[in-house]
Structure formats: structure tokens, C-alpha cells
Coordinates of C-alpha atoms and ligand atoms in Angstrom, one line a residue:
M154 CA -14.5 4.7 -15.1
K155 CA -14.2 6.3 -11.7
F156 CA -10.9 7.1 -10.0
F157 CA -10.4 6.8 -6.3
V158 CA -7.1 7.8 -4.7
D159 CA -5.6 5.0 -2.6
S160 CA -4.0 7.1 0.1
A161 CA -4.2 8.6 3.6
D162 CA -1.9 11.5 2.7
V163 CA -4.3 14.5 2.9
A164 CA -2.0 17.0 1.1
E165 CA -1.7 14.6 -1.9
I166 CA -5.4 14.0 -2.0
R167 CA -6.2 17.7 -1.8
D168 CA -3.8 18.4 -4.6
L169 CA -5.1 15.6 -6.8
A170 CA -8.7 16.6 -6.1
T171 CA -8.1 20.1 -7.7
T172 CA -8.0 18.3 -11.1
G173 CA -11.6 17.3 -10.7
L174 CA -10.5 13.7 -11.6
V175 CA -10.9 12.2 -8.1
D176 CA -14.2 10.5 -7.5
G177 CA -13.4 9.1 -4.0
V178 CA -10.7 7.8 -1.7
T179 CA -9.7 4.5 -0.2
T180 CA -7.7 4.2 3.0
N181 CA -6.6 1.1 4.9
P182 CA -4.9 0.6 8.3
S183 CA -1.5 0.4 6.7
L184 CA -2.0 3.7 4.9
V185 CA -3.2 5.3 8.1
A186 CA -0.2 4.0 10.0
K187 CA 2.1 5.4 7.2
S188 CA 0.5 8.8 7.6
G189 CA 1.6 8.9 11.3
R190 CA -1.7 10.7 12.2
K191 CA -4.9 10.1 14.1
F192 CA -7.3 8.1 12.0
F193 CA -10.4 10.3 12.8
D194 CA -8.5 13.5 12.0
V195 CA -7.3 12.1 8.7
L196 CA -10.8 10.9 7.8
A197 CA -12.5 14.2 8.6
E198 CA -10.0 16.1 6.4
I199 CA -10.3 13.6 3.5
C200 CA -14.1 13.6 3.7
A201 CA -14.1 17.4 3.5
A202 CA -11.7 17.4 0.5
V203 CA -13.6 15.1 -1.8
E204 CA -17.3 14.7 -2.4
G205 CA -17.3 11.0 -3.3
P206 CA -17.1 7.9 -1.0
V207 CA -14.2 7.7 1.4
S208 CA -13.5 4.1 2.5
A209 CA -12.6 3.7 6.2
E210 CA -11.7 0.2 7.4
V211 CA -12.9 -1.5 10.6
T212 CA -10.2 -3.3 12.6
A213 CA -12.5 -5.6 14.7
T214 CA -12.7 -9.2 13.5
D215 CA -16.0 -10.4 14.8
A216 CA -19.3 -9.3 13.2
D217 CA -20.9 -7.4 16.1
A218 CA -17.8 -5.4 16.8
M219 CA -17.3 -4.7 13.1
V220 CA -20.9 -3.3 13.0
A221 CA -20.2 -1.2 16.1
E222 CA -17.0 0.2 14.6
G223 CA -18.7 0.7 11.2
R224 CA -21.6 2.7 12.8
T225 CA -19.0 4.9 14.5
L226 CA -17.1 5.5 11.3
A227 CA -20.2 6.2 9.3
K228 CA -21.2 9.0 11.8
L229 CA -18.0 10.9 10.9
A230 CA -19.3 12.2 7.5
A231 CA -22.0 11.5 5.0
N232 CA -19.5 10.3 2.4
I233 CA -17.9 7.5 4.5
A234 CA -18.0 4.0 3.1
V235 CA -17.2 1.4 5.7
K236 CA -14.6 -1.1 4.7
V237 CA -14.9 -4.7 6.0
P238 CA -12.6 -7.7 5.2
L239 CA -13.9 -10.6 3.1
T240 CA -14.3 -13.0 6.0
W241 CA -17.5 -14.7 7.2
D242 CA -17.9 -12.1 9.9
G243 CA -17.1 -9.4 7.5
L244 CA -20.0 -10.6 5.3
K245 CA -22.4 -10.6 8.2
A246 CA -21.3 -7.1 9.2
C247 CA -21.7 -6.0 5.5
R248 CA -25.3 -7.2 5.5
A249 CA -26.1 -5.5 8.7
L250 CA -24.5 -2.2 7.8
A251 CA -25.9 -2.2 4.2
Q252 CA -29.4 -2.9 5.5
A253 CA -29.0 0.2 7.8
G254 CA -28.2 2.3 4.7
T255 CA -24.4 2.5 5.0
K256 CA -22.3 2.0 2.0
V257 CA -19.9 -1.0 2.5
N258 CA -16.7 -1.7 0.6
V259 CA -15.8 -5.4 1.0
T260 CA -12.0 -5.6 0.8
L261 CA -9.2 -8.2 0.5
C262 CA -11.1 -10.1 -2.3
F263 CA -9.0 -12.7 -4.1
S264 CA -11.6 -15.0 -5.7
A265 CA -14.7 -14.8 -7.8
N266 CA -16.7 -16.7 -5.3
Q267 CA -15.8 -14.2 -2.6
A268 CA -17.1 -11.5 -4.9
I269 CA -20.4 -13.3 -5.3
L270 CA -20.8 -13.5 -1.6
A271 CA -20.1 -9.8 -1.2
A272 CA -22.7 -8.9 -3.8
K273 CA -25.3 -11.1 -2.1
A274 CA -24.4 -9.4 1.2
G275 CA -25.3 -6.0 -0.2
A276 CA -21.8 -4.6 -0.7
A277 CA -21.7 -1.2 -2.5
F278 CA -18.1 -2.1 -3.6
I279 CA -16.0 -5.2 -4.0
S280 CA -12.3 -4.7 -3.8
P281 CA -10.3 -7.4 -5.7
F282 CA -6.5 -6.8 -5.1
V283 CA -4.9 -7.3 -8.5
G284 CA -1.3 -6.4 -7.6
R285 CA -1.1 -8.9 -4.7
L286 CA -2.4 -11.6 -7.0
D287 CA 0.3 -10.7 -9.6
D288 CA 2.8 -10.9 -6.8
V289 CA 2.1 -14.6 -6.2
G290 CA 2.2 -15.5 -9.8
E291 CA -1.5 -15.2 -10.7
D292 CA -3.0 -12.7 -13.2
G293 CA -5.0 -10.2 -11.1
M294 CA -6.9 -9.1 -14.2
D295 CA -8.3 -12.6 -14.8
L296 CA -10.2 -12.1 -11.5
I297 CA -11.5 -8.7 -12.6
R298 CA -12.7 -10.3 -15.9
D299 CA -14.4 -13.1 -14.0
I300 CA -16.2 -10.8 -11.6
R301 CA -17.4 -8.5 -14.4
T302 CA -18.8 -11.6 -16.3
I303 CA -20.5 -12.9 -13.2
Y304 CA -22.0 -9.6 -12.0
D305 CA -23.3 -8.9 -15.5
N306 CA -25.1 -12.2 -15.5
Y307 CA -27.3 -11.1 -12.6
E308 CA -29.3 -7.9 -12.6
R309 CA -29.6 -7.9 -8.8
F310 CA -25.9 -7.7 -8.4
T311 CA -25.4 -3.9 -8.3
T312 CA -22.0 -4.0 -6.4
E313 CA -19.4 -1.9 -8.1
I314 CA -16.1 -3.5 -9.0
L315 CA -13.4 -1.4 -7.3
V316 CA -10.0 -2.6 -8.6
A317 CA -7.5 -2.3 -5.8
S318 CA -3.8 -3.0 -5.2
I319 CA -3.0 -1.2 -8.5
R320 CA 0.8 -0.9 -9.1
H321 CA 1.2 0.6 -12.6
P322 CA -0.7 2.4 -15.4
R323 CA -1.2 -0.9 -17.4
H324 CA -3.5 -2.1 -14.6
V325 CA -5.7 0.9 -15.1
T326 CA -5.9 0.4 -18.9
D327 CA -6.7 -3.3 -18.5
A328 CA -9.3 -2.7 -15.8
A329 CA -11.0 0.0 -18.1
K330 CA -11.0 -2.4 -21.1
I331 CA -12.8 -5.0 -18.9
G332 CA -15.3 -2.5 -17.8
A333 CA -14.5 -2.3 -14.0
D334 CA -16.4 0.5 -12.3
V335 CA -13.6 2.0 -10.3
C336 CA -9.9 2.0 -10.0
T337 CA -8.3 3.0 -6.7
V338 CA -5.0 4.3 -7.6
P339 CA -1.9 5.3 -5.6
P340 CA -1.0 9.0 -6.1
D341 CA 2.2 8.3 -8.0
V342 CA 0.4 5.9 -10.4
L343 CA -2.4 8.4 -11.0
R344 CA 0.1 11.1 -12.0
K345 CA 1.8 8.6 -14.3
L346 CA -1.4 8.2 -16.3
A347 CA -0.9 11.7 -17.7
Q348 CA 2.7 11.1 -18.8
H349 CA 4.1 10.1 -22.1
P350 CA 7.6 10.7 -23.4
L351 CA 6.3 11.7 -26.9
T352 CA 4.1 14.4 -25.2
D353 CA 7.2 15.8 -23.5
R354 CA 9.3 15.7 -26.6
G355 CA 6.5 17.2 -28.7
L356 CA 5.9 20.0 -26.2
D357 CA 9.7 20.8 -26.1
A358 CA 9.8 21.1 -29.9
F359 CA 6.7 23.3 -30.1
L360 CA 8.0 25.7 -27.4
A361 CA 11.4 25.9 -29.0
D362 CA 9.8 26.8 -32.4
W363 CA 7.5 29.3 -30.7
K364 CA 10.4 31.0 -29.0
K365 CA 12.0 31.6 -32.5
T366 CA 8.9 33.6 -33.5
G367 CA 9.6 36.2 -30.7
Q368 CA 5.8 36.4 -30.1
S369 CA 3.7 36.3 -26.9
I370 CA 0.1 35.4 -26.7
L371 CA -0.6 37.7 -23.8
K372 CA 1.2 40.7 -25.4
A373 CA -0.2 40.3 -28.9
Ligands
E4P1133 C1 -7.5 -0.9 -1.4 O1 -8.5 -0.4 -0.9 C2 -6.2 -1.1 -0.7 O2 -6.1 0.1 0.2 C3 -5.0 -1.1 -1.6 O3 -5.4 -1.0 -2.9 C4 -4.0 -2.1 -1.2 O4 -3.0 -2.0 -2.1 P1 -1.5 -2.7 -1.9 O5 -1.6 -4.1 -2.3 O6 -0.6 -1.9 -2.7 O7 -1.2 -2.5 -0.4

């Protein structure tokens, strides 16, 4: 499973990238607004910080304008993936950009049928939003399961399932069990994946016992 960082906070992304665990980044207009910075500056810095795809979202709503914005975004760096919303115009733009060789991430997916359309339109990634489905009383992971089953039924569907709107570590475990290709994870949730209270308790006990020996590994 690949991990993308779902953030426009360049310092956070750089710090997490030093682990070697970050395979890409996703941004969206809300995350860019939260950063308080210029979109293109943020994108240039993120694209230099990670090798993998960096999703940059268009803000136009008609297909031709989305394609024009997508082309502009794609020129910023070789690892830009253009993000378009799962609307009829978004699907048209996806087709045009994909045919021109640009990676497209189709976002705001909330149904299996939408995911089928994105795959047929040539999307490199489909982004189903699990947390937002959970918020309205549905089970977001049911959608990931459905999309996995459908994509596996058709060899020509090579679109990667990018699980988005992740809110807690359980979402990551469940997505991995289903066989999703990518999880885009907010920085705080990514850090939580390494945490376990028994790890902390065990380490405290080992260090306390080691101290009693009076030894030092570097001064042996
Ligand atoms: C995905 O690309 C989106 O940026 C993101 O996962 C949305 O998550 P949210 O529902 O927490 O805003």
C-alpha cells in the first residue's frame, strides 16, 4: 500500500518525507486556503520535497476551463497529478488530460458508479471519500470494497483506488485489508500509525532496566 500525505503544509510534508514512507501528496482548495500561502509556491515546494505524484486541484467547473487549468498545473512539475471533481465536466476534462499524458486524480467520489466512470475516462486515481460517507451514516469502507471488486473484474481498469477523507488509523487498516492501492492520510493520522501504548510501556521498562546495568553501548 502506498501512503500519500493529505496536506498543503510544506514543513509537515518535508518532515514526514524524511521517513521514506511518503509516496505522494494530495492537496485540495481547502487545504491550500488553510496554509494561507500562494498555491503555486506551495505546489513547487511540495513537488521538490517528494518524488511521487502531487495532486493539484482545478477550480473551474466547465470542462474546457478545467483542461486549461490542468495544463497550467501540469507544467509546474513532472510529478503533478491534476485533480478534477467527479462531475460530467470533470470526466470530460479527465479524458482530455489523460489522453495528453497527464495523470488525473478524480476526486469527490461517493459511489461505485462514479468510480466506474472515472476508470473509463482514464483516471490514474479515483478518490472515494470514506470519512465524509461515515459522517452521513454510511460505511465508507463498503464503497472501497465495491470499487475494489469492480475494478478487479475488468483488466482494462487500471485506475488506482486512492482512499481519501481518512480520519483515523482504523480507516488505514481496513483499506489495506481490502487491497486499496493508496491511502492519503492527514499528518496527525500518519504519525498515529506508529503509536501503541504497549510499545511505549515496553520501551520505558527496557530503558529503566538498562539504566540499572550502568552500561553504555557507545562507551563499551
Ligand atoms: C483528498 O484528496 C482530500 O483532500 C481529502 O482526503 C478530504 O478529506 P476531508 O473529508 O477530511 O476534508
